Coordinates of C-alpha atoms in Angstrom, one line a residue:
Chain A
M13 CA -29.1 22.3 1.0
D14 CA -32.4 21.1 -0.1
L15 CA -30.7 19.7 -3.2
L16 CA -28.5 17.5 -1.1
A17 CA -31.3 16.3 1.1
N18 CA -33.3 15.5 -2.0
L19 CA -30.5 13.7 -3.7
A20 CA -30.0 11.7 -0.5
T21 CA -33.6 10.6 -0.7
G22 CA -33.1 9.7 -4.3
F23 CA -29.9 7.7 -3.7
A24 CA -31.5 5.8 -0.9
V25 CA -34.1 4.6 -3.4
A26 CA -31.7 4.2 -6.4
L27 CA -29.0 2.3 -4.5
T28 CA -31.1 -0.6 -3.2
W29 CA -30.0 -3.8 -4.8
Q30 CA -33.3 -4.3 -6.5
N31 CA -33.3 -0.9 -8.2
I32 CA -29.6 -1.2 -9.2
A33 CA -30.6 -4.4 -10.9
F34 CA -33.5 -2.8 -12.7
C35 CA -31.4 0.1 -13.7
F36 CA -28.8 -2.3 -15.1
L37 CA -31.4 -4.2 -16.9
G38 CA -32.7 -1.0 -18.4
V39 CA -29.4 0.4 -19.6
A40 CA -28.3 -3.0 -20.9
L41 CA -31.5 -3.3 -22.9
G42 CA -31.1 0.3 -24.1
T43 CA -27.6 -0.4 -25.3
L44 CA -28.7 -3.5 -27.1
I45 CA -31.5 -1.8 -29.0
G46 CA -29.3 1.2 -29.6
V47 CA -26.9 -1.1 -31.3
L48 CA -29.5 -2.9 -33.3
P49 CA -30.9 -0.9 -36.2
G50 CA -34.7 -1.0 -36.7
I51 CA -35.8 -1.3 -33.1
G52 CA -35.8 1.8 -31.0
P53 CA -36.6 2.8 -27.5
V54 CA -40.3 3.4 -28.4
A55 CA -40.8 -0.2 -29.5
T56 CA -38.9 -1.6 -26.6
I57 CA -40.6 0.5 -23.9
A58 CA -44.0 -0.3 -25.5
M59 CA -43.2 -4.0 -25.3
L60 CA -42.2 -3.9 -21.7
L61 CA -45.0 -1.5 -20.6
P62 CA -47.5 -4.3 -19.8
I63 CA -45.0 -6.2 -17.7
T64 CA -44.0 -3.2 -15.5
F65 CA -47.4 -3.4 -14.0
H66 CA -46.1 -6.1 -11.7
F67 CA -43.1 -4.0 -10.5
E68 CA -42.7 -1.4 -7.9
P69 CA -43.5 2.0 -9.6
A70 CA -40.0 3.4 -8.9
S71 CA -38.3 0.3 -10.2
A72 CA -40.5 0.3 -13.4
L73 CA -39.7 4.0 -14.2
I74 CA -36.0 3.5 -13.4
M75 CA -35.8 0.7 -15.9
L76 CA -37.8 2.4 -18.6
A77 CA -35.8 5.6 -18.3
G78 CA -32.6 3.5 -18.5
I79 CA -33.7 2.1 -21.8
Y80 CA -34.1 5.6 -23.3
Y81 CA -30.8 7.1 -22.3
G82 CA -29.0 3.8 -22.7
A83 CA -30.1 3.7 -26.3
Q84 CA -28.2 7.0 -26.9
Y85 CA -24.9 5.2 -25.9
G86 CA -25.6 2.1 -28.0
G87 CA -26.7 4.2 -31.0
S88 CA -23.2 5.8 -31.2
T89 CA -21.5 2.4 -31.5
T90 CA -23.3 1.4 -34.7
S91 CA -22.9 4.9 -36.1
I92 CA -19.2 4.8 -35.7
L93 CA -18.5 1.2 -36.7
V94 CA -21.1 0.6 -39.4
N95 CA -22.2 4.0 -40.6
L96 CA -25.7 3.0 -39.7
P97 CA -27.3 5.0 -37.0
G98 CA -29.0 2.7 -34.4
E99 CA -31.0 5.7 -33.3
A100 CA -32.2 8.9 -35.0
S101 CA -30.2 10.9 -32.5
S102 CA -27.0 9.3 -33.7
V103 CA -27.4 10.2 -37.3
V104 CA -24.9 13.0 -37.1
T105 CA -22.3 10.8 -35.3
C106 CA -22.1 8.8 -38.5
L107 CA -20.6 11.8 -40.4
D108 CA -17.3 11.9 -38.6
G109 CA -17.4 8.8 -36.4
Y110 CA -17.5 6.5 -39.3
Q111 CA -14.7 8.4 -41.0
M112 CA -12.6 8.0 -37.9
A113 CA -13.3 4.3 -37.9
R114 CA -12.1 4.1 -41.5
Q115 CA -8.9 5.8 -40.5
G116 CA -8.4 3.1 -37.8
R117 CA -9.4 5.4 -35.0
A118 CA -12.6 3.7 -34.1
G119 CA -11.4 3.2 -30.5
A120 CA -10.8 6.8 -30.0
A121 CA -14.2 7.7 -31.4
L122 CA -16.0 5.2 -29.2
A123 CA -14.1 6.3 -26.1
V124 CA -14.8 10.0 -26.7
A125 CA -18.4 9.2 -27.4
A126 CA -18.8 7.2 -24.2
L127 CA -16.8 9.6 -22.0
G128 CA -18.6 12.6 -23.5
S129 CA -21.9 11.0 -22.9
F130 CA -21.0 10.1 -19.3
F131 CA -20.0 13.7 -18.6
A132 CA -23.1 15.0 -20.3
G133 CA -25.3 12.6 -18.4
C134 CA -23.9 13.6 -15.0
V135 CA -24.3 17.3 -15.8
A136 CA -27.8 16.8 -17.1
T137 CA -28.8 14.9 -14.1
L138 CA -27.6 17.7 -11.9
I139 CA -29.5 20.2 -14.1
L140 CA -32.6 18.1 -13.7
A141 CA -32.2 17.9 -9.9
T142 CA -31.5 21.7 -9.6
F143 CA -34.1 23.1 -12.0
A144 CA -37.0 20.7 -11.7
P145 CA -38.2 22.0 -8.3
P146 CA -38.3 25.7 -9.2
L147 CA -39.9 24.8 -12.6
A148 CA -42.5 22.7 -10.8
E149 CA -43.2 25.8 -8.6
L150 CA -43.6 27.8 -11.8
A151 CA -45.8 25.1 -13.3
F152 CA -48.4 25.5 -10.5
K153 CA -48.9 29.0 -11.8
F154 CA -49.5 27.7 -15.4
G155 CA -53.1 28.0 -16.6
P156 CA -54.5 26.5 -19.7
A157 CA -53.3 29.5 -21.8
E158 CA -49.7 29.0 -20.6
R159 CA -49.8 25.3 -21.3
F160 CA -51.2 25.9 -24.7
S161 CA -48.5 28.4 -25.6
L162 CA -45.7 26.2 -24.3
M163 CA -46.8 23.4 -26.5
V164 CA -47.0 25.8 -29.5
L165 CA -43.5 26.9 -28.7
G166 CA -42.4 23.2 -28.6
L167 CA -44.0 22.4 -31.9
V168 CA -42.4 25.5 -33.5
A169 CA -39.0 24.6 -32.2
A170 CA -39.4 21.1 -33.6
V171 CA -40.2 22.5 -37.0
T172 CA -37.2 24.9 -37.1
L173 CA -34.8 22.2 -36.2
A174 CA -36.3 19.4 -38.3
H175 CA -34.4 18.8 -41.5
G176 CA -35.8 19.0 -44.9
S177 CA -38.6 21.2 -46.1
L178 CA -40.2 23.6 -43.6
L179 CA -43.6 23.4 -45.3
K180 CA -43.6 19.6 -45.1
A181 CA -42.6 19.7 -41.4
V182 CA -45.4 22.1 -40.5
T183 CA -48.0 20.1 -42.4
M184 CA -46.8 16.9 -40.8
I185 CA -47.3 18.5 -37.3
V186 CA -50.8 19.6 -38.1
L187 CA -51.6 16.2 -39.6
G188 CA -50.2 14.6 -36.4
I189 CA -52.4 16.8 -34.2
L190 CA -55.4 15.8 -36.3
L191 CA -54.6 12.1 -35.9
G192 CA -54.4 12.7 -32.2
L193 CA -58.0 13.8 -32.1
V194 CA -59.4 10.5 -33.3
G195 CA -61.7 9.0 -30.6
A196 CA -64.3 10.2 -28.2
D197 CA -64.3 14.0 -27.6
P198 CA -62.9 14.6 -24.1
E199 CA -65.7 17.0 -23.1
V200 CA -68.9 15.8 -24.6
G201 CA -67.9 12.2 -25.6
R202 CA -69.0 12.6 -29.2
M203 CA -67.1 10.1 -31.5
R204 CA -64.7 11.8 -33.9
Y205 CA -63.2 10.1 -36.9
T206 CA -63.8 6.6 -35.5
F207 CA -65.6 5.4 -38.6
G208 CA -68.0 3.5 -36.4
L209 CA -65.2 1.3 -35.0
P210 CA -65.5 0.8 -31.2
Q211 CA -61.7 0.0 -31.0
L212 CA -61.0 3.7 -31.8
T213 CA -63.0 5.1 -29.0
D214 CA -59.9 5.8 -26.9
G215 CA -58.1 7.1 -29.9
I216 CA -55.2 5.5 -31.9
G217 CA -52.6 4.2 -29.7
F218 CA -49.3 6.0 -30.1
V219 CA -47.5 2.6 -30.0
V220 CA -49.4 1.7 -33.1
V221 CA -48.4 4.9 -34.9
A222 CA -44.8 4.8 -33.7
M223 CA -44.2 1.2 -34.6
G224 CA -46.0 1.5 -37.9
I225 CA -44.3 4.6 -39.1
F226 CA -40.9 4.2 -37.5
A227 CA -40.3 0.5 -37.2
F228 CA -42.1 -1.0 -40.2
G229 CA -41.5 1.9 -42.6
E230 CA -37.8 1.9 -41.6
I231 CA -37.4 -1.9 -42.1
I232 CA -38.9 -1.7 -45.6
A233 CA -36.6 1.1 -46.5
N234 CA -33.6 -0.7 -45.1
L235 CA -34.5 -3.8 -47.1
E236 CA -34.6 -1.9 -50.4
R237 CA -31.3 -0.2 -49.7
G238 CA -29.7 -3.7 -49.3
D239 CA -27.1 -4.9 -46.9
N240 CA -23.9 -3.3 -47.7
R241 CA -22.6 -2.8 -44.2
E242 CA -18.9 -2.7 -43.7
V243 CA -18.0 -3.2 -40.0
F244 CA -14.7 -1.9 -38.8
T245 CA -14.1 -4.2 -35.9
A246 CA -10.5 -5.3 -36.5
N247 CA -8.8 -2.3 -35.2
I248 CA -10.7 -1.0 -32.2
K249 CA -8.7 -2.8 -29.5
G250 CA -6.6 -0.8 -27.1
L251 CA -6.9 2.5 -28.8
W252 CA -7.2 5.3 -26.3
P253 CA -7.7 8.8 -27.5
T254 CA -4.5 10.7 -27.8
R255 CA -3.6 13.9 -25.9
E256 CA -4.4 15.9 -28.9
D257 CA -7.8 14.2 -29.3
F258 CA -8.7 15.1 -25.7
S259 CA -7.6 18.7 -26.1
L260 CA -9.8 19.0 -29.2
A261 CA -12.8 17.2 -27.7
W262 CA -13.3 18.6 -24.3
K263 CA -14.6 21.9 -25.4
A264 CA -17.0 20.2 -27.8
V265 CA -18.2 18.0 -25.0
L266 CA -18.9 21.1 -22.8
R267 CA -20.7 22.9 -25.6
G268 CA -22.6 19.8 -26.6
T269 CA -23.7 19.2 -23.0
G270 CA -25.0 22.8 -22.8
I271 CA -26.8 22.7 -26.1
G272 CA -28.3 19.3 -25.5
S273 CA -29.5 20.1 -22.0
L274 CA -31.2 23.3 -23.2
L275 CA -32.9 21.8 -26.2
G276 CA -33.9 18.7 -24.3
I277 CA -36.1 20.8 -22.0
L278 CA -38.2 22.1 -24.9
P279 CA -41.3 20.1 -25.7
G280 CA -40.4 18.5 -29.0
G281 CA -36.8 18.4 -28.0
G282 CA -35.2 15.3 -26.6
A283 CA -32.1 13.7 -27.9
V284 CA -32.3 14.3 -31.6
L285 CA -32.4 18.1 -31.9
G286 CA -29.5 18.6 -29.5
A287 CA -27.2 16.3 -31.6
F288 CA -28.0 18.2 -34.8
A289 CA -27.6 21.6 -33.3
S290 CA -24.3 20.7 -31.6
Y291 CA -22.8 19.4 -34.9
M292 CA -23.7 22.7 -36.6
V293 CA -22.2 24.7 -33.8
E294 CA -18.9 22.7 -33.7
K295 CA -18.5 23.1 -37.4
K296 CA -19.2 26.8 -37.2
L297 CA -16.6 27.3 -34.4
A298 CA -13.9 25.0 -35.8
K299 CA -10.7 26.7 -37.1
D300 CA -10.8 24.5 -40.1
P301 CA -14.4 23.4 -40.9
S302 CA -13.2 21.4 -43.9
R303 CA -12.0 18.6 -41.4
F304 CA -15.7 17.9 -40.7
G305 CA -17.1 14.9 -42.5
K306 CA -13.5 13.6 -42.7
G307 CA -13.1 12.4 -39.2
A308 CA -13.1 15.4 -36.9
I309 CA -13.3 14.3 -33.3
E310 CA -15.3 17.3 -32.3
G311 CA -18.0 16.1 -34.6
V312 CA -18.3 13.0 -32.5
A313 CA -17.8 14.5 -29.1
G314 CA -20.3 17.3 -29.4
P315 CA -23.4 15.5 -30.7
E316 CA -22.8 12.4 -28.6
S317 CA -22.7 14.6 -25.5
A318 CA -25.7 16.6 -26.7
N319 CA -27.9 13.6 -27.3
N320 CA -27.3 12.1 -24.0
A321 CA -27.8 15.4 -22.2
G322 CA -31.0 16.0 -24.1
A323 CA -32.3 12.5 -23.4
Q324 CA -32.0 13.3 -19.7
T325 CA -33.3 16.8 -19.6
S326 CA -36.3 15.8 -21.7
F327 CA -37.7 14.3 -18.5
I328 CA -38.1 17.9 -17.1
P329 CA -41.3 18.9 -19.0
L330 CA -42.8 15.5 -18.1
L331 CA -41.9 15.6 -14.5
T332 CA -42.7 19.3 -13.9
L333 CA -45.5 20.0 -16.3
G334 CA -46.9 16.7 -17.1
I335 CA -46.2 17.4 -20.8
P336 CA -44.5 14.6 -22.7
S337 CA -42.0 16.1 -25.1
N338 CA -41.6 13.1 -27.4
A339 CA -43.0 9.6 -28.1
V340 CA -40.8 8.0 -25.4
M341 CA -42.0 10.5 -22.8
A342 CA -45.6 9.7 -23.9
L343 CA -44.9 6.1 -23.0
M344 CA -43.5 7.1 -19.7
V345 CA -46.8 8.9 -19.0
G346 CA -48.5 5.5 -19.8
A347 CA -46.2 3.8 -17.4
M348 CA -46.9 6.2 -14.6
I349 CA -50.7 6.0 -15.2
I350 CA -50.5 2.2 -15.0
H351 CA -49.4 2.8 -11.4
G352 CA -52.0 5.4 -10.7
I353 CA -49.6 8.4 -10.8
Q354 CA -50.7 11.4 -12.7
P355 CA -47.6 13.1 -14.2
G356 CA -47.3 16.8 -13.3
P357 CA -45.8 19.1 -10.7
Q358 CA -47.5 17.4 -7.9
V359 CA -45.4 14.2 -8.3
M360 CA -42.5 15.8 -6.7
Q361 CA -44.4 16.6 -3.5
E362 CA -46.6 13.6 -3.3
R363 CA -44.1 11.0 -4.3
P364 CA -40.6 12.4 -3.6
E365 CA -39.1 9.0 -3.3
L366 CA -40.2 8.2 -6.9
F367 CA -39.1 11.5 -8.3
W368 CA -35.7 11.7 -6.7
G369 CA -35.1 8.0 -7.0
M370 CA -35.5 8.2 -10.7
I371 CA -33.1 11.2 -11.0
A372 CA -30.5 9.5 -8.8
S373 CA -30.8 6.3 -10.8
M374 CA -29.8 8.2 -13.9
W375 CA -26.5 8.9 -12.4
V376 CA -26.1 5.2 -11.5
G377 CA -27.2 4.3 -15.0
N378 CA -24.7 6.5 -16.7
L379 CA -21.9 4.9 -14.6
L380 CA -23.1 1.5 -15.6
L381 CA -23.2 2.5 -19.2
V382 CA -19.6 3.6 -19.3
I383 CA -18.7 0.2 -18.0
L384 CA -21.0 -1.5 -20.5
N385 CA -19.7 0.5 -23.4
L386 CA -16.0 0.7 -22.9
P387 CA -14.6 -2.5 -21.5
L388 CA -17.4 -4.6 -22.8
I389 CA -17.6 -3.0 -26.3
G390 CA -16.5 -6.3 -27.8
I391 CA -19.8 -8.0 -27.0
W392 CA -21.8 -5.3 -28.8
V393 CA -19.5 -5.4 -31.8
K394 CA -20.1 -9.2 -32.0
L395 CA -23.8 -8.4 -32.2
L396 CA -23.1 -6.1 -35.1
S397 CA -21.8 -8.9 -37.2
V398 CA -25.2 -10.6 -37.1
P399 CA -26.5 -10.0 -40.7
Y400 CA -29.5 -7.8 -41.1
R401 CA -31.4 -10.6 -42.9
L402 CA -31.5 -12.6 -39.6
L403 CA -32.3 -9.5 -37.6
Y404 CA -35.2 -7.9 -39.2
P405 CA -37.6 -10.9 -39.0
A406 CA -36.8 -11.1 -35.3
I407 CA -37.4 -7.4 -34.9
L408 CA -40.7 -7.7 -36.7
V409 CA -41.8 -10.5 -34.3
L410 CA -40.8 -8.3 -31.3
C411 CA -42.8 -5.4 -32.7
C412 CA -45.9 -7.5 -33.3
I413 CA -45.7 -8.9 -29.8
G414 CA -45.2 -5.4 -28.4
I415 CA -48.2 -3.9 -30.3
Y416 CA -50.5 -6.8 -29.5
S417 CA -49.7 -7.1 -25.8
L418 CA -50.3 -3.4 -25.0
N419 CA -54.1 -3.9 -25.2
N420 CA -54.3 -7.6 -26.3
S421 CA -55.8 -6.2 -29.5
V422 CA -55.5 -7.7 -32.9
F423 CA -57.1 -4.6 -34.3
D424 CA -54.1 -2.5 -33.1
V425 CA -51.7 -4.9 -35.1
G426 CA -53.8 -4.5 -38.2
L427 CA -53.9 -0.7 -37.8
A428 CA -50.1 -0.7 -37.5
V429 CA -49.9 -2.3 -40.9
L430 CA -51.7 0.8 -42.3
F431 CA -49.3 3.1 -40.5
G432 CA -46.4 1.0 -41.9
L433 CA -47.7 1.7 -45.4
L434 CA -48.1 5.4 -44.5
G435 CA -44.6 5.5 -43.0
Y436 CA -43.0 4.1 -46.1
V437 CA -44.9 6.6 -48.3
F438 CA -43.6 9.4 -46.1
I439 CA -40.0 8.1 -46.5
K440 CA -40.5 8.1 -50.2
L441 CA -41.9 11.6 -50.2
K442 CA -39.1 12.8 -47.9
C443 CA -41.6 13.8 -45.2
E444 CA -39.9 13.6 -41.8
P445 CA -42.1 11.5 -39.5
A446 CA -40.8 12.9 -36.1
P447 CA -42.9 16.1 -36.3
L448 CA -46.0 14.1 -37.0
M449 CA -45.4 12.0 -34.0
L450 CA -44.9 15.0 -31.8
G451 CA -48.1 16.6 -33.0
F452 CA -49.9 13.3 -32.4
V453 CA -48.6 13.1 -28.8
L454 CA -49.4 16.7 -28.0
G455 CA -52.6 17.0 -30.0
P456 CA -55.2 16.0 -27.4
M457 CA -53.6 18.2 -24.7
L458 CA -53.3 21.1 -27.1
E459 CA -57.1 21.0 -27.8
E460 CA -58.0 20.5 -24.2
N461 CA -56.0 23.5 -23.1
L462 CA -57.2 25.7 -26.0
R463 CA -60.8 24.9 -25.1
K464 CA -60.3 25.6 -21.4
A465 CA -58.4 28.8 -22.0
M466 CA -61.1 30.1 -24.3
T467 CA -63.9 29.1 -21.9
I468 CA -62.1 31.0 -19.1
S469 CA -61.6 34.1 -21.2
R470 CA -65.2 33.9 -22.4
G471 CA -64.2 33.4 -26.0
D472 CA -61.6 36.2 -26.1
P473 CA -58.4 34.9 -27.9
S474 CA -56.3 37.8 -26.5
V475 CA -55.9 35.8 -23.3
F476 CA -52.8 34.2 -25.0
V477 CA -51.1 37.5 -25.4
T478 CA -52.2 39.4 -22.3
R479 CA -50.9 36.9 -19.8
P480 CA -47.1 37.6 -19.6
L481 CA -45.8 34.1 -19.4
S482 CA -48.0 32.9 -22.3
M483 CA -47.1 36.0 -24.3
S484 CA -43.4 35.5 -23.9
M485 CA -43.6 31.9 -25.0
L486 CA -45.5 32.8 -28.1
L487 CA -43.1 35.7 -28.8
I488 CA -40.2 33.3 -28.7
A489 CA -42.0 31.0 -31.0
A490 CA -42.7 33.8 -33.4
V491 CA -39.1 35.0 -33.4
L492 CA -37.9 31.4 -34.1
L493 CA -40.3 31.1 -37.0
I494 CA -39.3 34.4 -38.5
L495 CA -35.6 33.5 -38.1
V496 CA -36.0 30.4 -40.1
V497 CA -38.0 32.0 -42.9
L498 CA -35.4 34.7 -43.3
P499 CA -33.5 33.9 -46.5
A500 CA -30.0 34.2 -45.0
V501 CA -30.7 31.9 -42.1
R502 CA -32.6 29.5 -44.3
R503 CA -29.6 29.0 -46.6
K504 CA -27.4 28.3 -43.6
R505 CA -29.9 25.8 -42.2
E506 CA -30.1 24.0 -45.5
E507 CA -26.3 23.9 -45.8
A508 CA -25.9 22.5 -42.4
F509 CA -28.4 19.7 -43.0
Q510 CA -27.1 18.9 -46.4
E511 CA -23.8 17.5 -45.1
P512 CA -23.0 14.1 -46.6
Chain B
M25 CA -45.7 19.4 -66.1
I26 CA -44.8 18.4 -62.6
R27 CA -41.4 19.8 -61.7
G28 CA -41.1 18.6 -58.1
Q29 CA -42.4 15.1 -57.9
Q30 CA -42.0 14.8 -54.1
D31 CA -43.6 18.1 -53.3
F32 CA -46.4 17.5 -55.7
W33 CA -47.4 14.1 -54.4
A34 CA -46.8 14.9 -50.8
G35 CA -49.1 17.9 -51.3
L36 CA -51.8 15.8 -52.8
L37 CA -51.6 13.3 -50.0
F38 CA -52.0 16.1 -47.4
V39 CA -54.8 17.7 -49.3
S40 CA -56.7 14.3 -49.4
F41 CA -56.2 13.9 -45.6
G42 CA -57.4 17.5 -45.0
V43 CA -60.4 17.1 -47.2
L44 CA -61.3 13.8 -45.6
A45 CA -61.1 15.4 -42.2
L46 CA -63.4 18.2 -43.2
F47 CA -65.8 15.9 -45.0
V48 CA -66.0 13.2 -42.2
G49 CA -66.2 16.0 -39.6
R50 CA -68.8 18.1 -41.4
D51 CA -71.6 17.2 -38.9
Y52 CA -69.6 17.6 -35.7
P53 CA -71.0 20.5 -33.7
V54 CA -68.6 23.4 -34.0
G55 CA -69.9 25.5 -31.0
S56 CA -68.5 29.0 -30.4
A57 CA -65.1 30.3 -29.5
M58 CA -66.2 30.4 -25.8
R59 CA -67.7 26.9 -25.8
M60 CA -65.9 25.0 -28.5
G61 CA -67.7 21.9 -29.7
P62 CA -66.2 18.7 -30.9
G63 CA -66.0 20.1 -34.4
Y64 CA -64.1 23.4 -33.7
F65 CA -60.5 22.2 -33.5
P66 CA -60.8 19.5 -36.2
M67 CA -62.3 22.0 -38.7
I68 CA -59.4 24.4 -38.1
L69 CA -56.8 21.6 -38.5
G70 CA -58.6 20.0 -41.5
G71 CA -58.6 23.4 -43.2
L72 CA -55.0 24.0 -42.3
V73 CA -53.8 20.6 -43.6
S74 CA -55.7 21.2 -46.9
L75 CA -54.2 24.6 -47.4
L76 CA -50.7 23.7 -46.5
G77 CA -51.0 20.6 -48.8
L78 CA -52.3 22.8 -51.6
A79 CA -49.3 25.1 -51.2
L80 CA -47.0 22.1 -51.4
T81 CA -48.8 20.9 -54.5
V82 CA -48.4 24.2 -56.2
R83 CA -44.8 24.4 -55.2
G84 CA -44.4 20.9 -56.8
L85 CA -45.8 22.3 -60.0
L86 CA -43.6 25.4 -60.1
V87 CA -40.3 24.6 -58.5
R88 CA -38.0 21.9 -59.8
G89 CA -37.4 19.3 -57.1
E90 CA -36.3 15.7 -56.6
A91 CA -38.0 12.8 -58.3
I92 CA -39.5 10.0 -56.3
E93 CA -37.3 6.9 -56.1
K94 CA -38.6 3.7 -57.3
L95 CA -40.9 1.9 -54.9
A96 CA -39.8 -1.4 -53.6
I97 CA -43.1 -3.3 -53.9
L98 CA -41.8 -6.7 -52.8
P99 CA -40.4 -5.7 -49.4
L100 CA -43.3 -3.4 -48.8
V101 CA -46.0 -6.1 -49.4
L102 CA -44.2 -8.9 -47.7
V103 CA -43.2 -7.0 -44.6
L104 CA -46.7 -5.6 -44.1
A105 CA -48.2 -9.0 -45.0
S106 CA -46.2 -10.7 -42.3
V107 CA -47.5 -8.3 -39.7
A108 CA -51.1 -8.8 -41.0
I109 CA -50.5 -12.6 -40.7
F110 CA -49.6 -12.1 -37.1
A111 CA -52.8 -10.2 -36.4
W112 CA -54.8 -12.9 -38.2
T113 CA -53.2 -16.0 -36.5
V114 CA -52.2 -15.0 -33.0
E115 CA -55.6 -15.5 -31.3
D116 CA -57.0 -18.4 -33.4
F117 CA -53.8 -20.4 -34.1
G118 CA -51.6 -19.4 -31.2
I119 CA -48.3 -17.6 -30.8
L120 CA -46.1 -20.3 -32.4
A121 CA -48.0 -20.2 -35.7
A122 CA -48.0 -16.4 -35.6
V123 CA -44.3 -16.1 -35.0
A124 CA -43.5 -18.7 -37.7
G125 CA -45.7 -16.8 -40.1
V126 CA -44.0 -13.5 -39.5
V127 CA -40.5 -14.9 -39.8
V128 CA -41.2 -17.0 -42.9
V129 CA -43.1 -14.4 -44.9
S130 CA -40.9 -11.4 -44.0
S131 CA -37.8 -13.4 -44.8
L132 CA -38.9 -13.7 -48.3
A133 CA -38.7 -9.9 -48.7
R134 CA -35.0 -10.2 -49.3
G135 CA -33.7 -11.8 -52.4
R136 CA -32.3 -15.4 -52.1
P137 CA -33.8 -16.5 -48.8
H138 CA -32.0 -19.4 -47.1
G139 CA -34.2 -22.2 -45.7
G140 CA -31.8 -23.1 -42.9
E141 CA -31.5 -19.6 -41.7
I142 CA -35.2 -19.0 -41.7
L143 CA -35.7 -22.2 -39.7
L144 CA -33.1 -21.0 -37.2
V145 CA -34.7 -17.6 -36.7
T146 CA -38.1 -19.2 -36.4
V147 CA -37.0 -21.6 -33.7
V148 CA -35.2 -19.0 -31.7
M149 CA -38.1 -16.5 -31.9
C150 CA -40.6 -19.2 -31.0
A151 CA -38.5 -20.2 -28.0
L152 CA -38.4 -16.5 -26.9
A153 CA -42.1 -16.0 -27.5
V154 CA -43.0 -19.0 -25.3
G155 CA -40.2 -19.0 -22.8
L156 CA -39.7 -15.3 -22.2
F157 CA -42.9 -13.6 -23.1
T158 CA -45.6 -16.2 -22.3
K159 CA -44.1 -18.2 -19.4
G160 CA -41.6 -15.7 -18.1
L161 CA -43.5 -12.4 -18.4
G162 CA -47.0 -13.8 -18.3
L163 CA -48.3 -12.3 -21.5
P164 CA -51.6 -14.0 -22.3
F165 CA -50.7 -15.9 -25.5
K166 CA -52.2 -19.1 -26.5
I167 CA -49.3 -21.4 -27.5
W168 CA -50.8 -24.1 -29.7
P169 CA -53.5 -23.9 -32.3
G170 CA -57.0 -25.2 -31.4

């Protein structure tokens, strides 16, 4: 009955008028940026971070969380109608969603995506509420060795499920960790890789890296591809999924929710992995896999449920262990620290109203999102008809303001230019930037825990395999790695990612 | 004799990062496994990036792979230049000049820019920057030059 009492605490916070308003603001903004290509949750949250200082902590976190999971809803709209994923997590939705739109079934695709996401959001919120307290208990037993092994597991999982070359993904992770070490050494304060620049003492800001690599690199790549968007807006009115659609979709929604929730919990997980994995599973299980890529409704229902579930459960490592599992969660850490809250298992005990309020708000937010995305879909579609040539200069302005205002630093904006160049080079060399970002986010913590663990064990590396929890995590990581390298699995993986 | 352009050049890029890390960090105290110094982890990582990069380079030499698509120099230069202009102008010339600079320069990155449209976007974004970000949200931007 603890759960009910806790949820009651949460809803008491989430259902105040003020917090409903913040939640609405968050999910509306999230949908907006999800619809607009070229500006993602990272850029938006970064931009709003300095402002949230003036809010109540609970309101601030409720709004920022809303932006993240709201973006998953919005991202599906662009994928289906324009074949242009608004968010990385909606890339797979393009495959079948856009085909459905071309067949005049955009309405059905949008409805299934929204309803699937809503269902997944509700389930994932419940999972979060149920499993966060025992996990936090467990987290208190975690020493540096366990934390290190958990992060290794997360990084390995990110590699196995990243698409493209394995070797490149691994190298990008290590390079990311290396970039994360720039700045003063946490223990002795010695400057590392700062090249004598005082602005680098605290390290490179992740907003700088994220905006440079994701936003700027992406915009340049979009410009070179040219604007050949074809928006299917004429025939989305009044189309409700048929009975047959529902009977095909509901199982995919269930499976997608499960897969997304599970993968979201992993550090390195989040919304993107779940969506890809779910698409692979649906295609595998389908009686007639050849329908996929030609407008199979399961190919929309599964991944869309998975990305929303994953977006929500990715809060679990942050709230229970204090480990951010992706760039958005790293920004949430920033938001919490602004308010003097150190993320970790103690948050639940010390600030129950904050913890449970945020969880309860996710349910409220998902309800708001269904309303925003189904009856009001027309508004978002109108936004889609704004040509990209008007959008990208505006997006660039917002990015610049976002980077600058985080530290009022011109240096950061200049550094972002460098990362923009790097991001574009990575796109040209087909190096996925997401693993780099994850390594960058986890890098400092990885080093800190490695050093602590080795100090405690007096320099004996066997500490990572003699402690049962740590060993089992490393074992899972090893199995994952071996599985991917096996030729048979490797071929399947490549097939799955090579879909049109 | 490069068979896989992407692998080869990506490998070289990684190797140069790795070697740079090893070279710049050559004086950082390494310490021991029990008391790791500031140099311990960076040396491992620098070595790892170099090795992995080398493996990628070799694969690029041996295994046939995709060629690198043509670089789009104009969008690349103009988009990044517009951001650099923001960095250069925002504190000395104010947010209006910075926003106008970003919009005008980045708009040129697409073929056939349209003067009227650029003006429209500039006005809208300037209004947002001043009305919402500076006045509304209290970000400390200087508005006018001088």
